Coordinates of N, CA and C and ligand atoms in Angstrom, one line a residue:
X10 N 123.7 -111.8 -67.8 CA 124.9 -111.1 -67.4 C 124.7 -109.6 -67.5
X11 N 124.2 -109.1 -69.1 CA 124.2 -107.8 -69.1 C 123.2 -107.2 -67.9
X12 N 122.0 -108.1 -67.8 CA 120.7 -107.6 -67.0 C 121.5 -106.9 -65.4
X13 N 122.5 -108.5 -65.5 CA 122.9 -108.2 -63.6 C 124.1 -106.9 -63.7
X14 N 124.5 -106.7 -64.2 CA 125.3 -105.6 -64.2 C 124.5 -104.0 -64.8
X15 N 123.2 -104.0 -65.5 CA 122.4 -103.1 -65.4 C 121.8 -103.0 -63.9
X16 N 121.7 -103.9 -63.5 CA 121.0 -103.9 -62.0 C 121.8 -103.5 -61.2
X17 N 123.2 -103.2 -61.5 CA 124.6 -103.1 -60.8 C 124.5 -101.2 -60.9
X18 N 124.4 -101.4 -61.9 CA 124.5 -100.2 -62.6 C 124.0 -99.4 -61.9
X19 N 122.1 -99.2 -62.1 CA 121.3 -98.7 -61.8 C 121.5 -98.6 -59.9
X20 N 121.8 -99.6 -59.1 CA 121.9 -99.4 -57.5 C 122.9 -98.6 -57.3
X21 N 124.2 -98.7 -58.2 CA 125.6 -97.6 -57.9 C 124.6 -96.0 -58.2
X22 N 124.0 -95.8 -59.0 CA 123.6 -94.4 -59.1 C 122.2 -94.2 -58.2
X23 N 121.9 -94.9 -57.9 CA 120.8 -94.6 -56.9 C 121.5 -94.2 -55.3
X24 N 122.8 -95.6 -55.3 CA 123.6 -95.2 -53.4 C 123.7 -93.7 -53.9
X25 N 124.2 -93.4 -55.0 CA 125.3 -91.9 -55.6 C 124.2 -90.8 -54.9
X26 N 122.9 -91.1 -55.3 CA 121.6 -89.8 -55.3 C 121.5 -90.0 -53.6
X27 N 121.9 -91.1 -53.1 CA 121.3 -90.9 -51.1 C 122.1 -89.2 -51.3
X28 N 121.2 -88.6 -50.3 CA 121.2 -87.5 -49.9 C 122.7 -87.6 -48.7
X29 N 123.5 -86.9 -48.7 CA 124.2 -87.3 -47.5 C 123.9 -86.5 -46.2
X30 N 124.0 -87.3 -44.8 CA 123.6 -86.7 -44.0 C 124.4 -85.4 -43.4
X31 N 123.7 -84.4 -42.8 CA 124.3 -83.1 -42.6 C 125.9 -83.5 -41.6
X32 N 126.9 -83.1 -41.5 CA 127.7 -82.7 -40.4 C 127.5 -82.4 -39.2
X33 N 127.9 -83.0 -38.2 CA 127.4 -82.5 -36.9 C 127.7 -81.0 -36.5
X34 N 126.5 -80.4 -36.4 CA 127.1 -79.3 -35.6 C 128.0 -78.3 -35.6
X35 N 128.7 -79.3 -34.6 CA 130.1 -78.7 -34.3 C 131.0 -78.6 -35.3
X36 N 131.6 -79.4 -36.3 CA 131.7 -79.0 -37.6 C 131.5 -78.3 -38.3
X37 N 129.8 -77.9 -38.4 CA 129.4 -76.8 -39.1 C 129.5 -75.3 -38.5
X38 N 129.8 -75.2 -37.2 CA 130.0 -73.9 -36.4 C 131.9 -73.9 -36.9
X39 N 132.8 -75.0 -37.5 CA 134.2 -74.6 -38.0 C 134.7 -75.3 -36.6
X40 N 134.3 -76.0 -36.1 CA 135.1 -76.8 -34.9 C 135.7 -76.2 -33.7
X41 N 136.7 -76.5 -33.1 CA 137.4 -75.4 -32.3 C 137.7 -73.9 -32.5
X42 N 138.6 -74.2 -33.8 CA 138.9 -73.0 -34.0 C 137.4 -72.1 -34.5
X43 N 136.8 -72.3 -35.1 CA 135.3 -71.7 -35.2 C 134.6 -71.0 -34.2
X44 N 134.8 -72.2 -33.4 CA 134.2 -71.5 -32.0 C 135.0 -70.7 -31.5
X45 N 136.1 -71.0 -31.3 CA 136.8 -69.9 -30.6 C 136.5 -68.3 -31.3
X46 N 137.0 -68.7 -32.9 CA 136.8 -66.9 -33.3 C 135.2 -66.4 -32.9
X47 N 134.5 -67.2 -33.3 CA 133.0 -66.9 -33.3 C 133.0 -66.3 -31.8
X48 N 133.3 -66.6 -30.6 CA 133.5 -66.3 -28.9 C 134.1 -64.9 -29.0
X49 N 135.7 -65.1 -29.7 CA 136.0 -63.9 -29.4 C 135.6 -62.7 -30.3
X50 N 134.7 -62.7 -31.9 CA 134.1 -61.9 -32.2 C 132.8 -61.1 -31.2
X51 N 131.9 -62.7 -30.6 CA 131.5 -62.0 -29.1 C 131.9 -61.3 -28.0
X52 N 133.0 -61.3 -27.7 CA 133.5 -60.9 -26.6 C 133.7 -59.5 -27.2
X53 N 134.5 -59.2 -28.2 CA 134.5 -57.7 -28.7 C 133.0 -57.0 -28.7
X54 N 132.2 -57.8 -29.6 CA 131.0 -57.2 -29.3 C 130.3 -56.9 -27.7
X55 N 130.7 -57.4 -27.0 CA 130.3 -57.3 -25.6 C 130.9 -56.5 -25.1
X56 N 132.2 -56.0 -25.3 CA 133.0 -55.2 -24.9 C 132.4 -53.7 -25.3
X57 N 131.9 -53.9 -26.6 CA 131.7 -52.4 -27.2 C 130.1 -51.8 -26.9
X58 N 129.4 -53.3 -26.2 CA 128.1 -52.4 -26.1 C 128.0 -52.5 -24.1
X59 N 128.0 -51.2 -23.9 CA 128.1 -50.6 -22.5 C 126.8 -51.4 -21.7
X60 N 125.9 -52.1 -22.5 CA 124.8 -52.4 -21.6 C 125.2 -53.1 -20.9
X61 N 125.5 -54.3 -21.9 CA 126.2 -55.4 -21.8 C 127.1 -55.7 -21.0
X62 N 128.4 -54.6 -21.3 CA 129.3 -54.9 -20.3 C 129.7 -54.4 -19.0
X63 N 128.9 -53.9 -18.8 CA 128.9 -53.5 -17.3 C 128.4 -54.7 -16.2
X64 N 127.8 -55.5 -16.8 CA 127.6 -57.0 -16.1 C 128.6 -57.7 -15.9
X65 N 130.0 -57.2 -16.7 CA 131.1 -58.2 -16.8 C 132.1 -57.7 -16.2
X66 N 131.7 -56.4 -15.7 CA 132.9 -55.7 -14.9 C 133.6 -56.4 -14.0
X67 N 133.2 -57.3 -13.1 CA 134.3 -58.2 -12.3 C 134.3 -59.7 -12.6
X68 N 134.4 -59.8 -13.8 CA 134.4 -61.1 -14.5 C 135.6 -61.6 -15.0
X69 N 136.1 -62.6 -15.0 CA 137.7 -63.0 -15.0 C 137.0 -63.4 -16.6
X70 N 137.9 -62.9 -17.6 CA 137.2 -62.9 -18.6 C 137.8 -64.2 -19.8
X71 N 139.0 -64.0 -19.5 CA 139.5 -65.2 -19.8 C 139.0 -66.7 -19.9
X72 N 138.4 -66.7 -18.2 CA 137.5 -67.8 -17.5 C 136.4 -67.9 -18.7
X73 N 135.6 -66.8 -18.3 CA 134.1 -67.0 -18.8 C 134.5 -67.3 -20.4
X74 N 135.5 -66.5 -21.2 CA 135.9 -67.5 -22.6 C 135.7 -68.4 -22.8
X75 N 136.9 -69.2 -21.8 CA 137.1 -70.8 -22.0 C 135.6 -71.7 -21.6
X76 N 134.6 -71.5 -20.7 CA 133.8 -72.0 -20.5 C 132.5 -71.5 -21.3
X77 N 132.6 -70.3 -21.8 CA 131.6 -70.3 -23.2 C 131.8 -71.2 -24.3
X78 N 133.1 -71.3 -24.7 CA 133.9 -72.3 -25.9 C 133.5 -73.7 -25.5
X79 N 133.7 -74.1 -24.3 CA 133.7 -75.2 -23.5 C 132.0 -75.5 -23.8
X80 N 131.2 -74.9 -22.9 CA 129.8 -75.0 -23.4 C 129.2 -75.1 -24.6
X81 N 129.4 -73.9 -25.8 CA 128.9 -74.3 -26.7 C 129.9 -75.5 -28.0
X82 N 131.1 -75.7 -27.8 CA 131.3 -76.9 -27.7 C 130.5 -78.1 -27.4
X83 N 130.5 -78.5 -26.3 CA 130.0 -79.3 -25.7 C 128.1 -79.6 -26.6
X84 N 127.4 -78.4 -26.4 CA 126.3 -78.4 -27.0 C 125.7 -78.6 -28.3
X85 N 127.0 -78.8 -29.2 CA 127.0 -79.3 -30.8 C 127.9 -80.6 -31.1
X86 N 128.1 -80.8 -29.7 CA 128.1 -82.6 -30.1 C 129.7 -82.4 -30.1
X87 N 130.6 -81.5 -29.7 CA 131.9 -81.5 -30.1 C 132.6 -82.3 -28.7
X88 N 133.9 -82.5 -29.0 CA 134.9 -83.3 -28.0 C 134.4 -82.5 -26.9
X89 N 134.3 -82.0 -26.0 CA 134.2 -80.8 -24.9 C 133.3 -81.6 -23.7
X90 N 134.1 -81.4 -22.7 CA 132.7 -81.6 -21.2 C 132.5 -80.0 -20.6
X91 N 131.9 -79.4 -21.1 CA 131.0 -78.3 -19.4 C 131.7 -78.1 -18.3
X92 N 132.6 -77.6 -18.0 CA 132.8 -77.4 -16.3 C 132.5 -76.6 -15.7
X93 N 131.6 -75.6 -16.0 CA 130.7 -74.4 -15.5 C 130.2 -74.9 -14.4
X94 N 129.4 -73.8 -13.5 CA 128.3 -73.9 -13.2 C 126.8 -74.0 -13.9
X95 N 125.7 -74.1 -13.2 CA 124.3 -74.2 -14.4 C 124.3 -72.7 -14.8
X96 N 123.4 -72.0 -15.7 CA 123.3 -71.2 -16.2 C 122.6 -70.6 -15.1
X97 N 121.4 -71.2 -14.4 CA 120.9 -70.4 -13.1 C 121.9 -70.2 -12.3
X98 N 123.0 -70.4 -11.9 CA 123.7 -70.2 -10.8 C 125.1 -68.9 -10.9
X99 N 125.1 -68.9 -12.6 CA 125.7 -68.5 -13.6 C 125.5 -66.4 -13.6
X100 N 124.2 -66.6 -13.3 CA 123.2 -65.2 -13.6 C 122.5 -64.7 -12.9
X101 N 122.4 -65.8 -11.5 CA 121.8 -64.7 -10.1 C 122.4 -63.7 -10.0
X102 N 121.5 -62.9 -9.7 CA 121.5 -61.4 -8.8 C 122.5 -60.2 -10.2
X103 N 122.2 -60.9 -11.0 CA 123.2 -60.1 -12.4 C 121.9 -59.0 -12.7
X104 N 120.4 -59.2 -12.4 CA 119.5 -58.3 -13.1 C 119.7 -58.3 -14.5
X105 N 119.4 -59.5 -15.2 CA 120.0 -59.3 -16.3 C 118.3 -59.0 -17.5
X106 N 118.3 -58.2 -17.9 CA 117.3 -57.8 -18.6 C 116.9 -58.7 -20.2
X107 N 115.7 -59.1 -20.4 CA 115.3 -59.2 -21.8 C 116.3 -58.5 -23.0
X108 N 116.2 -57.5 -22.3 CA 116.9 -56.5 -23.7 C 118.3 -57.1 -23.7
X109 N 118.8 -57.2 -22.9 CA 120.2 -57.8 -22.4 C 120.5 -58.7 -23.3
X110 N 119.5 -59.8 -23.2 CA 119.3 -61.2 -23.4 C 119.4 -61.3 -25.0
X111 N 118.6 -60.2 -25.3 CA 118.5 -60.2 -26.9 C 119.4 -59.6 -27.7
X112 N 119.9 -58.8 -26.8 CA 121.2 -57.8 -27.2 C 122.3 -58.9 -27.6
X113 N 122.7 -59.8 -26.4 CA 124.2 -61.0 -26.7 C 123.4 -61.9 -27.9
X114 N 122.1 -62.4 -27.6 CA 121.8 -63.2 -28.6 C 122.2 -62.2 -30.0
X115 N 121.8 -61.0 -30.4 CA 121.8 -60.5 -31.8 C 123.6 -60.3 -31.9
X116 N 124.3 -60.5 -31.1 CA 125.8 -60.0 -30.9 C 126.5 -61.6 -31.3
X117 N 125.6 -62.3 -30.7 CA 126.3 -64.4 -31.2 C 126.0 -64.2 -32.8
X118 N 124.9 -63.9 -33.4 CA 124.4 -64.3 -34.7 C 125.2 -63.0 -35.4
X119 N 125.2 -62.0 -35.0 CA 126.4 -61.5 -35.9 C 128.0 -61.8 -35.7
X120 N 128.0 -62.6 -35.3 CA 130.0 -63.0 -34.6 C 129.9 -64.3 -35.6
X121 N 128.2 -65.4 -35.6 CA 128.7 -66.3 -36.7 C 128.3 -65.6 -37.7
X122 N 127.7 -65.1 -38.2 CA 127.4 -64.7 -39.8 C 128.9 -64.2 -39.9
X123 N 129.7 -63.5 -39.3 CA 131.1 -62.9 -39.5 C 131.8 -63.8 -39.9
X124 N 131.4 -65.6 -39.2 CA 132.4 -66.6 -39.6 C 131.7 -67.5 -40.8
X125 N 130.7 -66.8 -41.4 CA 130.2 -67.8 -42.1 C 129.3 -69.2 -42.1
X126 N 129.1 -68.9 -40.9 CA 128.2 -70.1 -40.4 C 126.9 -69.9 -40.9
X127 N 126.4 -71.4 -41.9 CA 125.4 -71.5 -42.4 C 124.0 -71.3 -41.0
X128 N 122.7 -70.6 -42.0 CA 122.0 -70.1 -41.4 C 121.1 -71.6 -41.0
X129 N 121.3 -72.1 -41.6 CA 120.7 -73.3 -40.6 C 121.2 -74.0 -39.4
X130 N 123.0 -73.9 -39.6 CA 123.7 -73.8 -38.2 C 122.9 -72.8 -37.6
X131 N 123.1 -71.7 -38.0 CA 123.1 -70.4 -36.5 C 121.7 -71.1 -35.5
X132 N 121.0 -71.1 -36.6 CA 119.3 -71.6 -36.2 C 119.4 -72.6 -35.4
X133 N 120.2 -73.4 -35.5 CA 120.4 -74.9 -34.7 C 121.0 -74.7 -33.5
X134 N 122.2 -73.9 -33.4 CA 122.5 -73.7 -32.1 C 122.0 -72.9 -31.1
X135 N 121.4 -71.2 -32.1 CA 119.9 -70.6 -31.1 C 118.9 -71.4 -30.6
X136 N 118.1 -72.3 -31.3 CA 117.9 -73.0 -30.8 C 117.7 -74.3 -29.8
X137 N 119.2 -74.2 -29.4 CA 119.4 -75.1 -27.8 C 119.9 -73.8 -26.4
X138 N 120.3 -72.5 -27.1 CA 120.4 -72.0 -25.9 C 118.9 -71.1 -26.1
X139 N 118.3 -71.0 -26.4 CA 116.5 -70.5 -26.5 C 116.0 -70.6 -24.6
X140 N 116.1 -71.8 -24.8 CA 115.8 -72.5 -23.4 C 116.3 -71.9 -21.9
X141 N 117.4 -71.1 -22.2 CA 118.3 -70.8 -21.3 C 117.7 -69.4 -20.4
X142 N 117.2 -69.0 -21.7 CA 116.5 -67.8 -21.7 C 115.9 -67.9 -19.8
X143 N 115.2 -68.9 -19.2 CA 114.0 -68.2 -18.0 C 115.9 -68.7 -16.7
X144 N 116.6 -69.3 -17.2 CA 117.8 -69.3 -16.2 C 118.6 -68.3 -16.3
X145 N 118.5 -67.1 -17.0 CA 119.5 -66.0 -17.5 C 118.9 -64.8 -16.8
X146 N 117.6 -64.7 -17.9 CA 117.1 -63.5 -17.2 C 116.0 -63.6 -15.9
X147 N 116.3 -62.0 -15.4 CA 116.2 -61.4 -13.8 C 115.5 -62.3 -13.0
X148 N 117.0 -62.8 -12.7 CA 117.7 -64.0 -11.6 C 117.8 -63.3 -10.5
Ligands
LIG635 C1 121.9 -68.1 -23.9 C2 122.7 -67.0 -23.5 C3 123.8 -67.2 -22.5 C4 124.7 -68.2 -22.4 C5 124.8 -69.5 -23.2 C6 125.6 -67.8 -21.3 C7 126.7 -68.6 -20.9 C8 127.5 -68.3 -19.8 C9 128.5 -69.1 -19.3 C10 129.0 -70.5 -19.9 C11 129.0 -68.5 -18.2 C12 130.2 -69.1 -17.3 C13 129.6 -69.9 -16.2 C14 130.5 -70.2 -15.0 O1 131.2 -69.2 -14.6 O2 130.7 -71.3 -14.6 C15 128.4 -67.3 -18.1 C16 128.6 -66.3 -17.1 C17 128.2 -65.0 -17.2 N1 127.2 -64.5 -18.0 FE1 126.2 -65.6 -19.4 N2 125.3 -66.6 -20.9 C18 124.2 -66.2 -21.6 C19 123.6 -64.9 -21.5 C20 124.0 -63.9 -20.7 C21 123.6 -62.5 -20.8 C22 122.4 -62.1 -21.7 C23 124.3 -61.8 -20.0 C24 124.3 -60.3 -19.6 C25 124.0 -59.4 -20.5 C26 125.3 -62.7 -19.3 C27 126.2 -62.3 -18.4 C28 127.0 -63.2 -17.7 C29 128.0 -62.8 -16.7 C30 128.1 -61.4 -16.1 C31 128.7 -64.0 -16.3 C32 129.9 -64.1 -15.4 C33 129.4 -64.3 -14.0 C34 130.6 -64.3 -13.1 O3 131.5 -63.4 -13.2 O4 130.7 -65.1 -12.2 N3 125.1 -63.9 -19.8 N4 127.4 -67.2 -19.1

């Protein structure tokens, strides 16, 4: 009896030590509301650098919000479907430059570090719009 309940023992603190698996994503970006501030700390940032925003001058901005939210939603596994167009279709004829490119990327990673998002989040979600990069720029 004592043996089987040492055996009892020892399995309870072994399940205890499983590592638990990370949070999806979207969770760790703070969920909706996460995303949303993290967007609209973007959007201010876009607003304030002229390179940037002169691309957005006839852009219903509202729109492009909800379907950035919607997108990167969607791309961390969150409730969300896409209703965009593709990101090629998204950024013809915009001339949108490298520098551009890297400018909004350094403007996302400072909007999450603003919310706290762990750096292996930020890393995780740079890493699925990375890709996006040859449908963005000079389209
Ligand atoms: C990985 C990086 C990027 C992502 C994930 C992204 C995402 C998006 C999304 C979701 C839309 C809305 C698409 C739709 O209307 O259906 C959009 C539109 C737009 N993006 Fe990006 N974008 C990126 C990079 C950039 C960069 C670097 C610029 C310029 C500096 C830019 C400028 C624009 C503009 C001007 C529009 C609005 C086009 C319009 O008014 O119809 N984007 N983007």
């Amino acid at each position: 009896m004592v043996k089987w309940l040492t055996l009892l023992g020892f399995s309870l603190m072994l399940a205890a030590c499983q590592p638990t698996p990370p949070q999806p994503l979207y969770q760790r970006l703070g969920g909706q509301t996460g995303l949303e501030q993290i967007v609209d700390h973007l959007l201010q940032g876009i607003a304030n650098d002229p390179s940037i925003a002169r691309h957005f001058e006839d852009t219903d901005i509202a729109n492009f919000r909800r379907l950035l939210i919607e997108q990167l939603c969607e791309l961390s596994q969150g409730p969300c479907k896409y209703s965009g167009v593709t990101m090629q279709e998204s950024h013809t004829g915009f001339q949108i430059s490298k520098a551009n490119f890297d400018a909004l990327v350094n403007l996302l990673i400072d909007a999450m570090q603003h919310q706290g998002v762990s750096i292996s989040a930020q890393n995780e979600l740079l890493g699925m719009l990375a890709p996006m990069y040859k449908d963005v720029v000079y389209r």
